[in-house]
Amino acid sequence: MTSDLAAIAPHPALRAAINLGNRALARRDGDALHGVSPALARRLADEIGKPVEFVIYDGAGKTFADATAGVWDVAFLAIDAKRAEAVSFTRPYKEIVATCAVRDGSPLTAVDDIDAPGTRILVGRGSAYDLHLTATLRHAELIRADDPGASFEQFRAGEADVVGGVLQSLQRAFPDGGGIRILPGRITTVRQAMVLPGHDPARIAALDDFVGRALAEGFVDTHS
């Protein structure tokens, strides 16, 4: 199992993809990265015995798009059946809520109201809530921005009727009293896992064991 874990990082450093579009998992303060995803990456690098090299993205879709490009060794993504065709997932290490926001004058009062004819919903392309809404919406129209941050900016500029996002990111982008309110309810609950490109049973089993130990020891709770 130890050799399988080490095989995750064949280069001089462990290259860990970090998505800054999800503040529930990772955030930047100057040059420093904080949150559970960077903490897990550092712990994994320590166990392997190599330094960590962060590969930074501003959206999950962009992270996943590079899964076959050979630029990262491990990543942190929401578990999704379509993504599983190209990557391998560990057990989830954290569950987060994806919801949405509207302008104060909107007649929409809950997430359950958004799937209506004529409603335009902004999402970050390739995000877990984009994938969920793509599969479940019957009437509303999805508008995809390049990443979550871009979707928030486009919503501020007047595009669309609703903007989706991770709850913590929406709360930071649209504080109370700013003319935009977060709707009660949720689009989906997102199960976040560590990810390896491709399908190697031995390596993903070793990484899953790593995640299991981090959960059992309280490491994830401490760094969340």
PDB file of C-alpha atoms in Angstrom:
ATOM      1  CA  MET A   1       0.000   0.000   0.000  1.00  0.00           C
ATOM      2  CA  THR A   2       2.873   2.411   0.799  1.00  0.00           C
ATOM      3  CA  SER A   3       4.473   1.885  -2.611  1.00  0.00           C
ATOM      4  CA  ASP A   4       1.096   2.403  -4.301  1.00  0.00           C
ATOM      5  CA  LEU A   5       0.700   5.727  -2.464  1.00  0.00           C
ATOM      6  CA  ALA A   6       4.182   6.798  -3.530  1.00  0.00           C
ATOM      7  CA  ALA A   7       3.340   5.897  -7.147  1.00  0.00           C
ATOM      8  CA  ILE A   8       0.805   8.737  -7.156  1.00  0.00           C
ATOM      9  CA  ALA A   9       3.709  11.212  -7.367  1.00  0.00           C
ATOM     10  CA  PRO A  10       6.203  10.018 -10.018  1.00  0.00           C
ATOM     11  CA  HIS A  11       7.788  13.476 -10.327  1.00  0.00           C
ATOM     12  CA  PRO A  12      10.080  15.335  -7.881  1.00  0.00           C
ATOM     13  CA  ALA A  13       7.020  16.944  -6.243  1.00  0.00           C
ATOM     14  CA  LEU A  14       3.400  15.940  -5.699  1.00  0.00           C
ATOM     15  CA  ARG A  15       1.439  18.093  -8.150  1.00  0.00           C
ATOM     16  CA  ALA A  16      -1.902  18.821  -6.478  1.00  0.00           C
ATOM     17  CA  ALA A  17      -4.691  20.586  -8.370  1.00  0.00           C
ATOM     18  CA  ILE A  18      -6.514  23.122  -6.190  1.00  0.00           C
ATOM     19  CA  ASN A  19      -9.797  24.744  -7.241  1.00  0.00           C
ATOM     20  CA  LEU A  20     -10.131  28.229  -5.746  1.00  0.00           C
ATOM     21  CA  GLY A  21     -13.676  28.519  -7.091  1.00  0.00           C
ATOM     22  CA  ASN A  22     -14.935  26.615  -4.046  1.00  0.00           C
ATOM     23  CA  ARG A  23     -14.251  28.518  -0.827  1.00  0.00           C
ATOM     24  CA  ALA A  24     -15.632  25.687   1.280  1.00  0.00           C
ATOM     25  CA  LEU A  25     -12.519  23.731   0.321  1.00  0.00           C
ATOM     26  CA  ALA A  26      -9.720  26.138  -0.573  1.00  0.00           C
ATOM     27  CA  ARG A  27      -8.947  29.845  -0.441  1.00  0.00           C
ATOM     28  CA  ARG A  28      -5.918  32.033  -1.005  1.00  0.00           C
ATOM     29  CA  ASP A  29      -4.566  34.609   1.437  1.00  0.00           C
ATOM     30  CA  GLY A  30      -1.701  36.360  -0.317  1.00  0.00           C
ATOM     31  CA  ASP A  31       0.664  33.597  -1.345  1.00  0.00           C
ATOM     32  CA  ALA A  32      -0.706  31.122   1.212  1.00  0.00           C
ATOM     33  CA  LEU A  33      -3.383  28.521   0.536  1.00  0.00           C
ATOM     34  CA  HIS A  34      -5.826  27.583   3.288  1.00  0.00           C
ATOM     35  CA  GLY A  35      -8.630  25.067   3.599  1.00  0.00           C
ATOM     36  CA  VAL A  36      -9.093  21.337   3.754  1.00  0.00           C
ATOM     37  CA  SER A  37      -7.999  20.568   0.184  1.00  0.00           C
ATOM     38  CA  PRO A  38      -4.546  22.191   0.466  1.00  0.00           C
ATOM     39  CA  ALA A  39      -4.176  20.632   3.942  1.00  0.00           C
ATOM     40  CA  LEU A  40      -4.889  17.156   2.577  1.00  0.00           C
ATOM     41  CA  ALA A  41      -2.455  17.728  -0.276  1.00  0.00           C
ATOM     42  CA  ARG A  42       0.299  18.738   2.148  1.00  0.00           C
ATOM     43  CA  ARG A  43      -0.382  15.722   4.357  1.00  0.00           C
ATOM     44  CA  LEU A  44      -0.299  13.388   1.351  1.00  0.00           C
ATOM     45  CA  ALA A  45       2.990  14.891   0.171  1.00  0.00           C
ATOM     46  CA  ASP A  46       4.452  14.428   3.655  1.00  0.00           C
ATOM     47  CA  GLU A  47       3.422  10.756   3.708  1.00  0.00           C
ATOM     48  CA  ILE A  48       4.920  10.209   0.263  1.00  0.00           C
ATOM     49  CA  GLY A  49       8.061  12.068   1.288  1.00  0.00           C
ATOM     50  CA  LYS A  50       8.039  14.751  -1.392  1.00  0.00           C
ATOM     51  CA  PRO A  51       7.257  18.472  -1.482  1.00  0.00           C
ATOM     52  CA  VAL A  52       3.858  19.596  -2.760  1.00  0.00           C
ATOM     53  CA  GLU A  53       3.465  21.752  -5.868  1.00  0.00           C
ATOM     54  CA  PHE A  54       0.044  23.366  -6.198  1.00  0.00           C
ATOM     55  CA  VAL A  55      -1.575  23.665  -9.624  1.00  0.00           C
ATOM     56  CA  ILE A  56      -4.193  26.400  -9.240  1.00  0.00           C
ATOM     57  CA  TYR A  57      -7.551  26.572 -11.001  1.00  0.00           C
ATOM     58  CA  ASP A  58     -10.523  28.911 -10.682  1.00  0.00           C
ATOM     59  CA  GLY A  59     -13.177  26.298 -11.453  1.00  0.00           C
ATOM     60  CA  ALA A  60     -13.834  22.573 -11.182  1.00  0.00           C
ATOM     61  CA  GLY A  61     -14.570  22.308 -14.886  1.00  0.00           C
ATOM     62  CA  LYS A  62     -11.103  23.567 -15.747  1.00  0.00           C
ATOM     63  CA  THR A  63      -9.549  21.186 -13.234  1.00  0.00           C
ATOM     64  CA  PHE A  64     -11.342  18.217 -14.772  1.00  0.00           C
ATOM     65  CA  ALA A  65     -10.495  19.361 -18.308  1.00  0.00           C
ATOM     66  CA  ASP A  66      -6.807  18.854 -17.472  1.00  0.00           C
ATOM     67  CA  ALA A  67      -7.303  15.323 -16.126  1.00  0.00           C
ATOM     68  CA  THR A  68      -5.719  13.820 -19.243  1.00  0.00           C
ATOM     69  CA  ALA A  69      -3.161  16.582 -19.796  1.00  0.00           C
ATOM     70  CA  GLY A  70      -0.556  15.245 -17.367  1.00  0.00           C
ATOM     71  CA  VAL A  71      -0.265  18.498 -15.406  1.00  0.00           C
ATOM     72  CA  TRP A  72      -1.494  17.246 -12.017  1.00  0.00           C
ATOM     73  CA  ASP A  73      -1.129  14.030 -10.019  1.00  0.00           C
ATOM     74  CA  VAL A  74      -4.036  14.414  -7.605  1.00  0.00           C
ATOM     75  CA  ALA A  75      -7.048  16.692  -7.501  1.00  0.00           C
ATOM     76  CA  PHE A  76     -10.182  17.454  -5.478  1.00  0.00           C
ATOM     77  CA  LEU A  77     -13.514  17.205  -7.299  1.00  0.00           C
ATOM     78  CA  ALA A  78     -17.173  16.473  -6.705  1.00  0.00           C
ATOM     79  CA  ILE A  79     -18.083  12.850  -7.313  1.00  0.00           C
ATOM     80  CA  ASP A  80     -19.902  12.505 -10.625  1.00  0.00           C
ATOM     81  CA  ALA A  81     -20.636   9.466 -12.785  1.00  0.00           C
ATOM     82  CA  LYS A  82     -19.683  11.217 -16.020  1.00  0.00           C
ATOM     83  CA  ARG A  83     -16.360  12.406 -14.618  1.00  0.00           C
ATOM     84  CA  ALA A  84     -15.695   8.860 -13.384  1.00  0.00           C
ATOM     85  CA  GLU A  85     -15.221   7.807 -16.998  1.00  0.00           C
ATOM     86  CA  ALA A  86     -11.901   9.687 -16.998  1.00  0.00           C
ATOM     87  CA  VAL A  87     -10.846   9.839 -13.334  1.00  0.00           C
ATOM     88  CA  SER A  88     -10.979   7.724 -10.161  1.00  0.00           C
ATOM     89  CA  PHE A  89     -12.587   8.940  -6.929  1.00  0.00           C
ATOM     90  CA  THR A  90     -11.887   8.118  -3.297  1.00  0.00           C
ATOM     91  CA  ARG A  91     -14.630   8.031  -0.704  1.00  0.00           C
ATOM     92  CA  PRO A  92     -15.995  11.544  -0.038  1.00  0.00           C
ATOM     93  CA  TYR A  93     -14.101  13.577   2.550  1.00  0.00           C
ATOM     94  CA  LYS A  94     -16.623  16.415   2.743  1.00  0.00           C
ATOM     95  CA  GLU A  95     -20.177  17.249   1.713  1.00  0.00           C
ATOM     96  CA  ILE A  96     -21.076  20.809   0.782  1.00  0.00           C
ATOM     97  CA  VAL A  97     -24.287  22.559  -0.251  1.00  0.00           C
ATOM     98  CA  ALA A  98     -24.817  24.110  -3.668  1.00  0.00           C
ATOM     99  CA  THR A  99     -27.623  26.644  -3.821  1.00  0.00           C
ATOM    100  CA  CYS A 100     -28.446  29.873  -5.661  1.00  0.00           C
ATOM    101  CA  ALA A 101     -29.100  33.585  -5.305  1.00  0.00           C
ATOM    102  CA  VAL A 102     -31.463  36.123  -6.868  1.00  0.00           C
ATOM    103  CA  ARG A 103     -31.874  39.890  -6.815  1.00  0.00           C
ATOM    104  CA  ASP A 104     -34.033  41.348  -4.064  1.00  0.00           C
ATOM    105  CA  GLY A 105     -36.830  42.174  -6.514  1.00  0.00           C
ATOM    106  CA  SER A 106     -37.108  38.628  -7.836  1.00  0.00           C
ATOM    107  CA  PRO A 107     -40.434  36.832  -7.359  1.00  0.00           C
ATOM    108  CA  LEU A 108     -38.527  33.592  -6.700  1.00  0.00           C
ATOM    109  CA  THR A 109     -38.630  32.622  -3.028  1.00  0.00           C
ATOM    110  CA  ALA A 110     -36.970  29.181  -2.878  1.00  0.00           C
ATOM    111  CA  VAL A 111     -34.652  26.942  -4.881  1.00  0.00           C
ATOM    112  CA  ASP A 112     -37.623  24.757  -5.789  1.00  0.00           C
ATOM    113  CA  ASP A 113     -39.038  27.710  -7.783  1.00  0.00           C
ATOM    114  CA  ILE A 114     -36.141  28.194 -10.218  1.00  0.00           C
ATOM    115  CA  ASP A 115     -37.039  25.550 -12.823  1.00  0.00           C
ATOM    116  CA  ALA A 116     -39.634  27.692 -14.580  1.00  0.00           C
ATOM    117  CA  PRO A 117     -40.082  28.749 -18.220  1.00  0.00           C
ATOM    118  CA  GLY A 118     -38.186  31.946 -18.968  1.00  0.00           C
ATOM    119  CA  THR A 119     -35.879  31.679 -15.935  1.00  0.00           C
ATOM    120  CA  ARG A 120     -32.198  32.030 -16.820  1.00  0.00           C
ATOM    121  CA  ILE A 121     -29.679  30.483 -14.417  1.00  0.00           C
ATOM    122  CA  LEU A 122     -25.978  31.358 -14.414  1.00  0.00           C
ATOM    123  CA  VAL A 123     -23.510  28.635 -13.389  1.00  0.00           C
ATOM    124  CA  GLY A 124     -19.782  28.018 -13.518  1.00  0.00           C
ATOM    125  CA  ARG A 125     -19.085  25.723 -16.458  1.00  0.00           C
ATOM    126  CA  GLY A 126     -18.384  22.140 -15.417  1.00  0.00           C
ATOM    127  CA  SER A 127     -19.194  22.693 -11.734  1.00  0.00           C
ATOM    128  CA  ALA A 128     -21.031  20.005  -9.805  1.00  0.00           C
ATOM    129  CA  TYR A 129     -24.200  22.106  -9.749  1.00  0.00           C
ATOM    130  CA  ASP A 130     -23.891  22.722 -13.516  1.00  0.00           C
ATOM    131  CA  LEU A 131     -23.767  18.946 -14.042  1.00  0.00           C
ATOM    132  CA  HIS A 132     -26.723  18.425 -11.685  1.00  0.00           C
ATOM    133  CA  LEU A 133     -28.884  21.144 -13.243  1.00  0.00           C
ATOM    134  CA  THR A 134     -28.019  19.970 -16.765  1.00  0.00           C
ATOM    135  CA  ALA A 135     -29.453  16.580 -15.867  1.00  0.00           C
ATOM    136  CA  THR A 136     -32.506  17.750 -13.928  1.00  0.00           C
ATOM    137  CA  LEU A 137     -33.825  21.051 -15.312  1.00  0.00           C
ATOM    138  CA  ARG A 138     -36.913  20.800 -17.484  1.00  0.00           C
ATOM    139  CA  HIS A 139     -37.921  24.416 -18.128  1.00  0.00           C
ATOM    140  CA  ALA A 140     -35.260  26.949 -17.069  1.00  0.00           C
ATOM    141  CA  GLU A 141     -32.324  27.937 -19.275  1.00  0.00           C
ATOM    142  CA  LEU A 142     -28.711  27.442 -18.161  1.00  0.00           C
ATOM    143  CA  ILE A 143     -26.115  30.079 -18.978  1.00  0.00           C
ATOM    144  CA  ARG A 144     -22.543  28.913 -18.412  1.00  0.00           C
ATOM    145  CA  ALA A 145     -19.744  31.266 -17.398  1.00  0.00           C
ATOM    146  CA  ASP A 146     -16.097  30.231 -17.579  1.00  0.00           C
ATOM    147  CA  ASP A 147     -15.882  29.653 -13.815  1.00  0.00           C
ATOM    148  CA  PRO A 148     -17.821  30.473 -10.609  1.00  0.00           C
ATOM    149  CA  GLY A 149     -16.144  33.846 -10.146  1.00  0.00           C
ATOM    150  CA  ALA A 150     -17.078  34.879 -13.672  1.00  0.00           C
ATOM    151  CA  SER A 151     -20.678  33.776 -13.106  1.00  0.00           C
ATOM    152  CA  PHE A 152     -20.909  36.000 -10.028  1.00  0.00           C
ATOM    153  CA  GLU A 153     -19.519  38.985 -11.957  1.00  0.00           C
ATOM    154  CA  GLN A 154     -21.919  38.427 -14.851  1.00  0.00           C
ATOM    155  CA  PHE A 155     -24.825  38.220 -12.399  1.00  0.00           C
ATOM    156  CA  ARG A 156     -23.779  41.498 -10.783  1.00  0.00           C
ATOM    157  CA  ALA A 157     -23.706  43.024 -14.268  1.00  0.00           C
ATOM    158  CA  GLY A 158     -27.355  42.109 -14.765  1.00  0.00           C
ATOM    159  CA  GLU A 159     -27.162  38.850 -16.659  1.00  0.00           C
ATOM    160  CA  ALA A 160     -29.662  36.092 -15.876  1.00  0.00           C
ATOM    161  CA  ASP A 161     -32.275  35.775 -13.140  1.00  0.00           C
ATOM    162  CA  VAL A 162     -30.498  33.322 -10.844  1.00  0.00           C
ATOM    163  CA  VAL A 163     -26.879  32.451 -10.097  1.00  0.00           C
ATOM    164  CA  GLY A 164     -25.825  29.094  -8.699  1.00  0.00           C
ATOM    165  CA  GLY A 165     -22.868  28.380  -6.463  1.00  0.00           C
ATOM    166  CA  VAL A 166     -21.445  26.785  -3.349  1.00  0.00           C
ATOM    167  CA  LEU A 167     -23.163  28.287  -0.299  1.00  0.00           C
ATOM    168  CA  GLN A 168     -19.956  29.666   1.249  1.00  0.00           C
ATOM    169  CA  SER A 169     -18.889  31.262  -2.037  1.00  0.00           C
ATOM    170  CA  LEU A 170     -22.294  32.861  -2.533  1.00  0.00           C
ATOM    171  CA  GLN A 171     -22.275  34.223   1.027  1.00  0.00           C
ATOM    172  CA  ARG A 172     -18.898  35.837   0.473  1.00  0.00           C
ATOM    173  CA  ALA A 173     -19.753  37.217  -2.972  1.00  0.00           C
ATOM    174  CA  PHE A 174     -23.175  38.565  -1.994  1.00  0.00           C
ATOM    175  CA  PRO A 175     -23.248  39.716   1.648  1.00  0.00           C
ATOM    176  CA  ASP A 176     -26.510  40.696   3.296  1.00  0.00           C
ATOM    177  CA  GLY A 177     -27.836  44.114   2.302  1.00  0.00           C
ATOM    178  CA  GLY A 178     -26.188  44.185  -1.096  1.00  0.00           C
ATOM    179  CA  GLY A 179     -29.352  43.757  -3.157  1.00  0.00           C
ATOM    180  CA  ILE A 180     -28.886  40.040  -3.780  1.00  0.00           C
ATOM    181  CA  ARG A 181     -30.305  37.319  -1.530  1.00  0.00           C
ATOM    182  CA  ILE A 182     -29.556  33.621  -1.216  1.00  0.00           C
ATOM    183  CA  LEU A 183     -32.615  31.430  -1.633  1.00  0.00           C
ATOM    184  CA  PRO A 184     -33.575  28.854   1.008  1.00  0.00           C
ATOM    185  CA  GLY A 185     -33.131  25.265  -0.088  1.00  0.00           C
ATOM    186  CA  ARG A 186     -30.407  23.617  -2.105  1.00  0.00           C
ATOM    187  CA  ILE A 187     -29.661  22.679  -5.688  1.00  0.00           C
ATOM    188  CA  THR A 188     -27.783  19.601  -4.569  1.00  0.00           C
ATOM    189  CA  THR A 189     -25.469  18.276  -1.896  1.00  0.00           C
ATOM    190  CA  VAL A 190     -22.014  17.859  -3.369  1.00  0.00           C
ATOM    191  CA  ARG A 191     -19.802  14.988  -2.216  1.00  0.00           C
ATOM    192  CA  GLN A 192     -16.171  16.033  -2.549  1.00  0.00           C
ATOM    193  CA  ALA A 193     -13.441  13.429  -3.028  1.00  0.00           C
ATOM    194  CA  MET A 194      -9.778  13.159  -3.845  1.00  0.00           C
ATOM    195  CA  VAL A 195      -9.170  12.229  -7.467  1.00  0.00           C
ATOM    196  CA  LEU A 196      -6.560  10.505  -9.599  1.00  0.00           C
ATOM    197  CA  PRO A 197      -6.416  10.722 -13.398  1.00  0.00           C
ATOM    198  CA  GLY A 198      -7.291   7.474 -15.145  1.00  0.00           C
ATOM    199  CA  HIS A 199      -8.100   4.158 -13.487  1.00  0.00           C
ATOM    200  CA  ASP A 200      -5.439   2.380 -11.447  1.00  0.00           C
ATOM    201  CA  PRO A 201      -7.090   0.184  -8.777  1.00  0.00           C
ATOM    202  CA  ALA A 202      -3.986  -0.088  -6.590  1.00  0.00           C
ATOM    203  CA  ARG A 203      -3.269   3.659  -6.528  1.00  0.00           C
ATOM    204  CA  ILE A 204      -6.873   4.717  -5.889  1.00  0.00           C
ATOM    205  CA  ALA A 205      -7.182   2.094  -3.126  1.00  0.00           C
ATOM    206  CA  ALA A 206      -4.086   3.544  -1.458  1.00  0.00           C
ATOM    207  CA  LEU A 207      -5.442   7.081  -1.774  1.00  0.00           C
ATOM    208  CA  ASP A 208      -8.843   6.008  -0.461  1.00  0.00           C
ATOM    209  CA  ASP A 209      -7.107   4.487   2.572  1.00  0.00           C
ATOM    210  CA  PHE A 210      -5.289   7.798   3.066  1.00  0.00           C
ATOM    211  CA  VAL A 211      -8.624   9.676   3.034  1.00  0.00           C
ATOM    212  CA  GLY A 212     -10.124   7.143   5.448  1.00  0.00           C
ATOM    213  CA  ARG A 213      -7.295   7.695   7.922  1.00  0.00           C
ATOM    214  CA  ALA A 214      -7.568  11.478   7.621  1.00  0.00           C
ATOM    215  CA  LEU A 215     -11.292  11.267   8.398  1.00  0.00           C
ATOM    216  CA  ALA A 216     -10.884   8.815  11.275  1.00  0.00           C
ATOM    217  CA  GLU A 217      -8.194  10.939  12.921  1.00  0.00           C
ATOM    218  CA  GLY A 218     -10.270  14.135  12.715  1.00  0.00           C
ATOM    219  CA  PHE A 219      -7.827  15.780  10.310  1.00  0.00           C
ATOM    220  CA  VAL A 220     -10.561  16.832   7.870  1.00  0.00           C
ATOM    221  CA  ASP A 221     -12.732  18.373  10.590  1.00  0.00           C
ATOM    222  CA  THR A 222      -9.751  20.265  12.007  1.00  0.00           C
ATOM    223  CA  HIS A 223      -8.912  21.845   8.652  1.00  0.00           C
ATOM    224  CA  SER A 224     -12.454  22.501   7.387  1.00  0.00           C
TER     225      SER A 224
END
